mmCIF file of C-alpha atoms in Angstrom:
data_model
loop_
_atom_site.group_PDB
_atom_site.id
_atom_site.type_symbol
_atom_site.label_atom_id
_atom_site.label_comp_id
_atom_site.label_asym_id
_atom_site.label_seq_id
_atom_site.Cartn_x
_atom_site.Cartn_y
_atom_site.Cartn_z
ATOM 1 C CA UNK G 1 -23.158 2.760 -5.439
ATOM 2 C CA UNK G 2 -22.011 4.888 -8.326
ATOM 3 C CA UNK G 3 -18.408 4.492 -9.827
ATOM 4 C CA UNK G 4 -18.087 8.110 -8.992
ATOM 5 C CA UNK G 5 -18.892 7.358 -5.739
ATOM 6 C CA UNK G 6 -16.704 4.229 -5.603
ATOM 7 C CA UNK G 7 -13.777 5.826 -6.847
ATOM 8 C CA UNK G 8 -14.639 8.772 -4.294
ATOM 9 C CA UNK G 9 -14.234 6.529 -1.650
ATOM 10 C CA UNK G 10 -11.016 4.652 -3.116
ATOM 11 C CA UNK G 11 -9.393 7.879 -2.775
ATOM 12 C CA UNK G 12 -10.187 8.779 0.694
ATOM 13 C CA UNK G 13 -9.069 5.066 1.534
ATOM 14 C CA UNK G 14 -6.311 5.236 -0.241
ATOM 15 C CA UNK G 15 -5.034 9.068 1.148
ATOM 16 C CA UNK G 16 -3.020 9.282 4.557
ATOM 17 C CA UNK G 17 -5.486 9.614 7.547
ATOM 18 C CA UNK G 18 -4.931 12.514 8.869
ATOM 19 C CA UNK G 19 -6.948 14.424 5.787
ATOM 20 C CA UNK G 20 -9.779 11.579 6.227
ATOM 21 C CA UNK G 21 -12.485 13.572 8.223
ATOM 22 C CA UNK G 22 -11.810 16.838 6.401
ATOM 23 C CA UNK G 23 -12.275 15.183 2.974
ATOM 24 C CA UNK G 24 -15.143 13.306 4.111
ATOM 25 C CA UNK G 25 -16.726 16.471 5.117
ATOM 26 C CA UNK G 26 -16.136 18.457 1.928
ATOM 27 C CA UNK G 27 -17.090 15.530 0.240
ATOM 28 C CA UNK G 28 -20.423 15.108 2.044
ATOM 29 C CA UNK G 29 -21.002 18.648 1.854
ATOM 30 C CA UNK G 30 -20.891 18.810 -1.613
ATOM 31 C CA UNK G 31 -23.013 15.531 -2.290
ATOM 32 C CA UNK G 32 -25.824 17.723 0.310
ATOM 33 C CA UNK G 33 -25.133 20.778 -2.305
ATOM 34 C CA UNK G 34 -25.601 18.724 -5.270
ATOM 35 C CA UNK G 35 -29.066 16.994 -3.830
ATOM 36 C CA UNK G 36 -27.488 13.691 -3.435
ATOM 37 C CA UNK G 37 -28.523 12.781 -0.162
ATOM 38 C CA UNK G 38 -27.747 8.906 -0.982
ATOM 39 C CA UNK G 39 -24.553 9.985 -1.364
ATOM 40 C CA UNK G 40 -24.226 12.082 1.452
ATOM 41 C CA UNK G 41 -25.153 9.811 3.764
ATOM 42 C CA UNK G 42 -23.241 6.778 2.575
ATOM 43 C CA UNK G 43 -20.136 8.825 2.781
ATOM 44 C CA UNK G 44 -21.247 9.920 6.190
ATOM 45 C CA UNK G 45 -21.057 6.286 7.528
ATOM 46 C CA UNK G 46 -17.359 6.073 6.655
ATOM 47 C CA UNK G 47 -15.040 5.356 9.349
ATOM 48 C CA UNK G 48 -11.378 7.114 9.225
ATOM 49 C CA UNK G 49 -8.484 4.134 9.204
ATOM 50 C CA UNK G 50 -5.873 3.964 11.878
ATOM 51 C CA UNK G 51 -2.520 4.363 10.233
ATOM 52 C CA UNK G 52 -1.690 0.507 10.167
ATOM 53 C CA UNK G 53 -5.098 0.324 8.628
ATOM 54 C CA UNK G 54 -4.346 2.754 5.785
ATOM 55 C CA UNK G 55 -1.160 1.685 5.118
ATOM 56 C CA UNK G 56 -3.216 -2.463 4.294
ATOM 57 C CA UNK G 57 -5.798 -0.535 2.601
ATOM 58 C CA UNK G 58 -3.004 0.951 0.378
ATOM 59 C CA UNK G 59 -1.579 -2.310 -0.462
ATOM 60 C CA UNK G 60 -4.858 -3.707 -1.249
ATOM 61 C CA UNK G 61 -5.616 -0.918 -3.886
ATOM 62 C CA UNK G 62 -2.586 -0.367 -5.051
ATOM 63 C CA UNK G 63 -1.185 -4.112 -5.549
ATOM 64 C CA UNK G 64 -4.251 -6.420 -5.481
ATOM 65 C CA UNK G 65 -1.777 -8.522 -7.013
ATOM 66 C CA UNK G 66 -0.010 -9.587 -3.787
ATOM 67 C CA UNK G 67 -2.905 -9.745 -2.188
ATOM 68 C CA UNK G 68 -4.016 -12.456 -4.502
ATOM 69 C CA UNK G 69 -0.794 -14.278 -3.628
ATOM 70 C CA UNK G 70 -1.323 -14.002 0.381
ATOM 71 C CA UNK G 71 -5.163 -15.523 -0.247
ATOM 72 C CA UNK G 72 -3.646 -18.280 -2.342
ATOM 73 C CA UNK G 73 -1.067 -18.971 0.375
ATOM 74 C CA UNK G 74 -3.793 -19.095 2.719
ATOM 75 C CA UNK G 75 -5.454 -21.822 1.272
ATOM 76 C CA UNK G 76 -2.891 -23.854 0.818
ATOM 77 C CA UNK G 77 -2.194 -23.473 4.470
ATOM 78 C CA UNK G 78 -5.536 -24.761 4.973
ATOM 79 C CA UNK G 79 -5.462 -27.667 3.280
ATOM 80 C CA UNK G 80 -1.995 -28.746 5.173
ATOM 81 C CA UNK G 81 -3.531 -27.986 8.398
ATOM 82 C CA UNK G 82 -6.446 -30.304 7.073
ATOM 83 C CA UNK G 83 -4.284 -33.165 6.635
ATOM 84 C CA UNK G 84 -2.432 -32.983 9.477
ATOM 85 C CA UNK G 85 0.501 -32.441 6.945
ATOM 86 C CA UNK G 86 3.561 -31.679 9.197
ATOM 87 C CA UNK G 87 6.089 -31.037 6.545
ATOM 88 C CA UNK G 88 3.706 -29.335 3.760
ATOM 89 C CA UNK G 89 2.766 -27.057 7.015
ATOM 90 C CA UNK G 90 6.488 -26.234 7.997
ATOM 91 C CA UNK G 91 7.237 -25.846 4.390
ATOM 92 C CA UNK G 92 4.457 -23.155 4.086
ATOM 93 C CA UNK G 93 4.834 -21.454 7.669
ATOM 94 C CA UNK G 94 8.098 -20.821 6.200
ATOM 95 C CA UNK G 95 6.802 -19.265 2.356
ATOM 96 C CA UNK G 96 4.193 -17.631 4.947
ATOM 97 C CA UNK G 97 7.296 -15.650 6.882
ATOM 98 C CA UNK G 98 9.018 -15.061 3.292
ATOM 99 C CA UNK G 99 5.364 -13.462 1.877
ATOM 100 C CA UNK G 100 4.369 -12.028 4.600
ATOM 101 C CA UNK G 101 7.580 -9.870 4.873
ATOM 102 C CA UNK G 102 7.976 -8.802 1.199
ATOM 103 C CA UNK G 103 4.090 -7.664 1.459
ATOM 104 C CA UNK G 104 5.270 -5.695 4.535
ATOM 105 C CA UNK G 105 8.263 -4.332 2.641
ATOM 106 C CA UNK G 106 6.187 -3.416 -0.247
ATOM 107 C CA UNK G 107 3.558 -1.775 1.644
ATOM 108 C CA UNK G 108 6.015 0.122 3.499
ATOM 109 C CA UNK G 109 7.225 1.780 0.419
ATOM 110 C CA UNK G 110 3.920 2.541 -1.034
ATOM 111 C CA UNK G 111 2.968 4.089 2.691
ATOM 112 C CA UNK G 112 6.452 6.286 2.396
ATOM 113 C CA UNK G 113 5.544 7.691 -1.139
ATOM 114 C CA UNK G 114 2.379 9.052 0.094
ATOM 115 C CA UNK G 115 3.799 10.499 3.250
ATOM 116 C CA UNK G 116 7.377 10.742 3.286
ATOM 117 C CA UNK G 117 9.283 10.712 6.807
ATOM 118 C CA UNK G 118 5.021 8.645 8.138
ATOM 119 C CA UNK G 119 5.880 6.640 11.559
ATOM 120 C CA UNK G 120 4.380 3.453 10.382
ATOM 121 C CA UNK G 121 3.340 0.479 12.866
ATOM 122 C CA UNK G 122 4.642 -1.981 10.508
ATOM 123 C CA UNK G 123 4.081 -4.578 13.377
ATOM 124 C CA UNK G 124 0.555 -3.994 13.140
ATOM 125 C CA UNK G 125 0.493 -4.016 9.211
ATOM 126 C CA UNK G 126 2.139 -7.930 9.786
ATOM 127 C CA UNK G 127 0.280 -8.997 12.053
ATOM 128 C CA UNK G 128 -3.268 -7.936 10.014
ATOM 129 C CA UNK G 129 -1.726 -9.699 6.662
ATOM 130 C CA UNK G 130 -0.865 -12.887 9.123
ATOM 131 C CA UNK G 131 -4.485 -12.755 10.289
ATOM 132 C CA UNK G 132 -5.916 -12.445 6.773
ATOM 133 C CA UNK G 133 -3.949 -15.451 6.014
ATOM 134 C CA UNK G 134 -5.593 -17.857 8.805
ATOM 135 C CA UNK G 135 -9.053 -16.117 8.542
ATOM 136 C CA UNK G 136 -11.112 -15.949 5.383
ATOM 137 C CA UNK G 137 -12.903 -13.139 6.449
ATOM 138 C CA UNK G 138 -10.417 -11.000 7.380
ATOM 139 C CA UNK G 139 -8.663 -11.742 4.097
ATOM 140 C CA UNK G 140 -11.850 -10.438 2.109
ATOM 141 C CA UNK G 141 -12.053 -7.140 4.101
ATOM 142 C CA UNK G 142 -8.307 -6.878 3.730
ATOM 143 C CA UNK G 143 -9.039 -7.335 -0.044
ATOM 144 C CA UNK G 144 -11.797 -4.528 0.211
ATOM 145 C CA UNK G 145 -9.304 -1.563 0.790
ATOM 146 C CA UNK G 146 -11.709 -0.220 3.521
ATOM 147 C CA UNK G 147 -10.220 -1.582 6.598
ATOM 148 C CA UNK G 148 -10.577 0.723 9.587
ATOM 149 C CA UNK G 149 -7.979 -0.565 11.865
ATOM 150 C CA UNK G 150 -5.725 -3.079 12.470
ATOM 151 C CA UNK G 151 -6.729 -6.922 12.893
ATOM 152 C CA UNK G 152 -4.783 -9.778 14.947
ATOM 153 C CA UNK G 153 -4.734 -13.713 14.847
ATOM 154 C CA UNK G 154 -2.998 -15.839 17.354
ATOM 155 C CA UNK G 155 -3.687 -19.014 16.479
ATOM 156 C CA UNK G 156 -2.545 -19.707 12.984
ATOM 157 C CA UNK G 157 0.218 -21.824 11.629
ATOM 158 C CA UNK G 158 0.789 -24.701 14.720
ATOM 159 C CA UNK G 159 2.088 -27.925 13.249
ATOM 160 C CA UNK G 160 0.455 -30.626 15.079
ATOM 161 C CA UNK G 161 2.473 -32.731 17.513
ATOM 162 C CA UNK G 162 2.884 -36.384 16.626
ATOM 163 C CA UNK G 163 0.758 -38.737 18.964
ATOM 164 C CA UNK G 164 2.843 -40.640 21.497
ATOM 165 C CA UNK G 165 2.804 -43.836 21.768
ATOM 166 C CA UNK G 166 3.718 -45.795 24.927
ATOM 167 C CA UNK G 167 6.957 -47.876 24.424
ATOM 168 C CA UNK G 168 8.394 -50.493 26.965
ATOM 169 C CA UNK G 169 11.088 -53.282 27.076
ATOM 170 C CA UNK G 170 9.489 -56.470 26.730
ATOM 171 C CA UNK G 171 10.410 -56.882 23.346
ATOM 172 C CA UNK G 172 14.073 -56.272 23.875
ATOM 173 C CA UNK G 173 14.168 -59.284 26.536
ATOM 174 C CA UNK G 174 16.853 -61.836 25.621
ATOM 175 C CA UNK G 175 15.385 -65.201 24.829
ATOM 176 C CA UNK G 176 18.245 -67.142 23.833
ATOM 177 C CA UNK G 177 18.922 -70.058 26.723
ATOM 178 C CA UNK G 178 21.294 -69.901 29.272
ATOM 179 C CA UNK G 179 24.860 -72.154 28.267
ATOM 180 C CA UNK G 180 25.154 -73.574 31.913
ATOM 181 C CA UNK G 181 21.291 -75.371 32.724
ATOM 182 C CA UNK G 182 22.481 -75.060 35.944
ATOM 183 C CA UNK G 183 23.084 -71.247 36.051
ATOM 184 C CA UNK G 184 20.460 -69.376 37.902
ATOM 185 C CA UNK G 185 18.031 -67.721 34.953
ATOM 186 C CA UNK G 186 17.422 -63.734 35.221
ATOM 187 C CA UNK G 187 15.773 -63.356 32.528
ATOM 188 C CA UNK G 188 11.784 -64.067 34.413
ATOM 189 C CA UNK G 189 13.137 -61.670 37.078
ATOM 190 C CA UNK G 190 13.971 -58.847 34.821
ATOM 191 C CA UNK G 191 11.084 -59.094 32.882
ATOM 192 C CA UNK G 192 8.370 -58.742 35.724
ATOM 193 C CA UNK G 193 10.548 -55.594 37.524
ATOM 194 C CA UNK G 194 10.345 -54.055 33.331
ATOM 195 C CA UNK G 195 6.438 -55.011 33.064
ATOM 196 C CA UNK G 196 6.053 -53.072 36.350
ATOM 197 C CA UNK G 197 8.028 -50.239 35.237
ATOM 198 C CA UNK G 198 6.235 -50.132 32.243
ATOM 199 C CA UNK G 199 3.327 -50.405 34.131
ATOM 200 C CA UNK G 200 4.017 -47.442 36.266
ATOM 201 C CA UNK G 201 4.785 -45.113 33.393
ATOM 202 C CA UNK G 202 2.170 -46.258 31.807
ATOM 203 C CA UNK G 203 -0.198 -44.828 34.830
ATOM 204 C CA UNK G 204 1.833 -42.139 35.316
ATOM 205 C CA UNK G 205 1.344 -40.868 31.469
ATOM 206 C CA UNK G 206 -2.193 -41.680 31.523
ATOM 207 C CA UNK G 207 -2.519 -39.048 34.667
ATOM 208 C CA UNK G 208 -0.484 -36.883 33.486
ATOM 209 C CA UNK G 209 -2.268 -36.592 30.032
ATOM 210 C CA UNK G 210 -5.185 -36.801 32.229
ATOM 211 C CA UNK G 211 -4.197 -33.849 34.301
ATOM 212 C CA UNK G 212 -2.964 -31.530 30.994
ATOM 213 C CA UNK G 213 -6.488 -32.384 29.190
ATOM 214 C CA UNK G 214 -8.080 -30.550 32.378
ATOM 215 C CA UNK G 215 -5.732 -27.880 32.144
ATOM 216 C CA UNK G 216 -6.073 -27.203 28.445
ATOM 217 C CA UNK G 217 -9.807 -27.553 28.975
ATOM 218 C CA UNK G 218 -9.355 -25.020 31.671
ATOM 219 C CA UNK G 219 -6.941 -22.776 29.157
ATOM 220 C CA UNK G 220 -9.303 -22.909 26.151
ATOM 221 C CA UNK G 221 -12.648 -22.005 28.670
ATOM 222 C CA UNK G 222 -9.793 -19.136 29.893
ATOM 223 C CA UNK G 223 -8.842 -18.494 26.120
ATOM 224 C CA UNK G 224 -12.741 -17.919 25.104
ATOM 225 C CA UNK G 225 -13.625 -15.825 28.131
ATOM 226 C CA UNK G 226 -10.446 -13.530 26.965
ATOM 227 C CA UNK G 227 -11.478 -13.284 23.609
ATOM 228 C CA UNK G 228 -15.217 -12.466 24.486
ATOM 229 C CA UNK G 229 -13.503 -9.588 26.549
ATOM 230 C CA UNK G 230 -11.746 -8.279 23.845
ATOM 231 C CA UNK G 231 -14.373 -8.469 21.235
ATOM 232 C CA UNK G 232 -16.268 -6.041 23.767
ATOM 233 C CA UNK G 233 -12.801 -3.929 24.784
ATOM 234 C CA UNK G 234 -12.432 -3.751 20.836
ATOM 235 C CA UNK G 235 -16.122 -3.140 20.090
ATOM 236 C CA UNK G 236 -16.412 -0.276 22.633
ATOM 237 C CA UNK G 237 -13.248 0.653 21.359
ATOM 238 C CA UNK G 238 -14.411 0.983 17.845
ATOM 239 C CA UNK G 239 -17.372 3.453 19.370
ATOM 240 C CA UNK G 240 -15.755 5.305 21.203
ATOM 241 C CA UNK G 241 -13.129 6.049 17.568
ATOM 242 C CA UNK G 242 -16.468 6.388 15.903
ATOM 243 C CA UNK G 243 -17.600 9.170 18.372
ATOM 244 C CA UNK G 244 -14.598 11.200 17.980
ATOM 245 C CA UNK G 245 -14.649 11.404 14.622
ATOM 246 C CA UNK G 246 -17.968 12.155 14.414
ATOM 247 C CA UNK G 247 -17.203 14.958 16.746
ATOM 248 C CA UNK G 248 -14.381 15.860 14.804
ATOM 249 C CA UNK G 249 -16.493 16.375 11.887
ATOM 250 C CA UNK G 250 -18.874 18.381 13.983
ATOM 251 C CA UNK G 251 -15.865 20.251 14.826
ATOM 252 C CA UNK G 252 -14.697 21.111 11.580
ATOM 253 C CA UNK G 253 -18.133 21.904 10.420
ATOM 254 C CA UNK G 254 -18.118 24.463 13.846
ATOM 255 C CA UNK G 255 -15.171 26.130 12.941
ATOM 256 C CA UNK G 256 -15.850 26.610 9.180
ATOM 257 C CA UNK G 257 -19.176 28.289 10.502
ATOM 258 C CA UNK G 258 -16.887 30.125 12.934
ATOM 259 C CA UNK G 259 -15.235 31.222 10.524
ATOM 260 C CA UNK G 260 -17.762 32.363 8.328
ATOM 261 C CA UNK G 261 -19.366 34.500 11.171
ATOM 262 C CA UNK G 262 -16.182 36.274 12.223
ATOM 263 C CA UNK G 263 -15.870 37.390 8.515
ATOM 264 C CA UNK G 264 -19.507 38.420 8.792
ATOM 265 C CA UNK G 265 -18.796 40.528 11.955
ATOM 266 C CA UNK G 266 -15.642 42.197 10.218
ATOM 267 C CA UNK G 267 -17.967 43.020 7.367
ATOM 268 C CA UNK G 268 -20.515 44.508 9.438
ATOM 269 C CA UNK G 269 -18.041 46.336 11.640
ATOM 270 C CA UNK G 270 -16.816 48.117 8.543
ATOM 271 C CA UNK G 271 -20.194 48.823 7.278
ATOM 272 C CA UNK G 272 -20.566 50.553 11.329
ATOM 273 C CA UNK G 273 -17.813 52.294 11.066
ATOM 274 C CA UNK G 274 -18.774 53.905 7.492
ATOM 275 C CA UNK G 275 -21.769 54.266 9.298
ATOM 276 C CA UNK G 276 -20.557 56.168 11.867
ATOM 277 C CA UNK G 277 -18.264 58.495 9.875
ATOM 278 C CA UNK G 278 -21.493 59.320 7.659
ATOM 279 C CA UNK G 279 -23.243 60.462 10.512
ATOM 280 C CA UNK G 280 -20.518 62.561 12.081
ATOM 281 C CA UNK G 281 -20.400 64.254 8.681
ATOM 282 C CA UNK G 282 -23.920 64.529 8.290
ATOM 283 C CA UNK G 283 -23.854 66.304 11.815
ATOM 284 C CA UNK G 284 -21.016 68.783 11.036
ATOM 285 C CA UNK G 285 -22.818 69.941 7.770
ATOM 286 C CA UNK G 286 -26.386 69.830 10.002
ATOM 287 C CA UNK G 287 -24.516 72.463 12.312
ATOM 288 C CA UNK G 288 -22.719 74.648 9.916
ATOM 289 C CA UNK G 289 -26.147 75.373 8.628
ATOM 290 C CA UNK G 290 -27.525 76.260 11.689
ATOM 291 C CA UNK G 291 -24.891 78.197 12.239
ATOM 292 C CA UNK G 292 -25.157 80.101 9.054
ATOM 293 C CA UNK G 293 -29.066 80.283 9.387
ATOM 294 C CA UNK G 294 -28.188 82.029 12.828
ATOM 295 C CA UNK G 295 -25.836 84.857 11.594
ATOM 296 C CA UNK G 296 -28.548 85.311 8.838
ATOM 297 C CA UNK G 297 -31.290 85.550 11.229
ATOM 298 C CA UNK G 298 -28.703 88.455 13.176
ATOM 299 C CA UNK G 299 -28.254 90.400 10.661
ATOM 300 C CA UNK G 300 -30.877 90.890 8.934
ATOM 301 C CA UNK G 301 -31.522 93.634 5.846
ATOM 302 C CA UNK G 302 -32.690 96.948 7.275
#
């Protein structure tokens, strides 16, 4: 694409969204004017940006900087979630809150210079730089300046739990030998009641892990079928946002044609109108001659 084009599109990215369609319009009409039907139809495929999305796309193009700082948070993340690195993770889950709230501050402002008194959903614009900082993905289309609406991530940033480890009493037994030989010993006693204690907790976790593996396989089979249903609630979603502005664009194209007609009818009503007065003269003069021609023709020379 041409840097003409590219900064074209920078600026309709980077403008609030409520001007998107109608600049996309002129601009497409213009490209059509010009011959550029590349050009024309690229811009054409554009989708307009929800606010939250605009307000991203503003940080992205306007402070790549921070951005750069969010991706290089996000690896680092990563790698602690790699290694199973409970402190390094808390650690950065807590830089990750710090970033992720200057980037919202500093969006916020830039959002607030270009539209002074805009209702931003600054929870959305969080939650899409949290996203971009657990998905790679969304990080490069965050980096893009083109996002189209907001994105979401609910699984980032859980420090593992340690693994448990079954402890019992058997090593705390007291093996030193009774003073009196003659005293009655406890110690054999105690230990079998503890070994079947331990025992019985010892089933007991081994159902109950058995019984919360079953219901996290459950959740996670629950978990996928939810997110398949909002991939296609977000998908038809995303149509349905494409349709409108499409229409809207058909709209707009309507009414500037509207427009031009109605001027076209005032201009030909005023051309009627001199019409008509024309011909109302041209009839007066038409019967003063006649008339004249008539007292000629009754009085004629003897």
């Amino acid at each position: 694409m041409p840097p003409a084009t590219d900064e074209l599109i920078q600026r309709l990215y980077e403008n609030p969204p409520d001007g998107f369609v109608a600049a996309r319009t002129a601009a497409i009409n213009e490209a059509r004017q010009s011959g550029d039907k590349d050009t024309a139809k690229r811009l054409a495929a554009l989708k307009k940006p929800t606010v939250a999305a605009w307000v991203v796309n503003l940080l992205a193009l306007r402070r790549p900087d921070l951005i750069a700082e969010l991706v290089e948070l996000s690896t680092a993340l990563r790698e602690a979630q790699r290694g199973l690195d409970g402190d390094s993770l808390r650690e950065l889950t807590a830089q990750r809150r710090q970033v992720v709230s200057a980037l919202v501050g500093a969006a916020r402002r830039l959002a607030l210079a270009a539209e002074p008194g805009a209702k931003l959903p600054l929870g959305e614009v969080e939650a899409t730089l949290t996203a971009a900082l657990a998905e790679p993905e969304i990080a490069a289309q965050v980096r893009t300046g083109r996002l189209i609406r907001a994105a979401s991530y609910a699984g980032f940033g859980e420090v593992p739990r340690p693994r448990l480890r079954l402890v019992t009493d058997d090593t705390d037994i007291d093996d030193e030998p009774a003073e009196d030989e003659g005293e009655v010993v406890e110690f054999p006693q105690q230990s079998s009641r503890e070994r079947a204690a331990a025992e019985r907790r010892r089933r007991e976790y081994e159902q109950r892990h058995r019984d919360l593996t079953r219901e996290l396989s459950a959740a996670q089979a629950a978990e996928r079928r939810a997110d398949e249903q909002l991939a296609r609630a977000e998908a038809a979603e995303r149509d349905a946002g494409h349709l409108v502005e499409d229409l809207d664009a058909e709209l707009a194209e309507l009414e500037r044609r509207r427009t031009e007609a109605q001027a076209d009818v005032a201009r030909r009503k005023q051309a009627r109108r001199t019409a008509e007065r024309e011909t109302a003269a041209a009839r007066r003069q038409v019967g003063d001659v006649q008339a004249a021609l008539e007292d000629l023709e009754g009085d004629p020379p003897e």
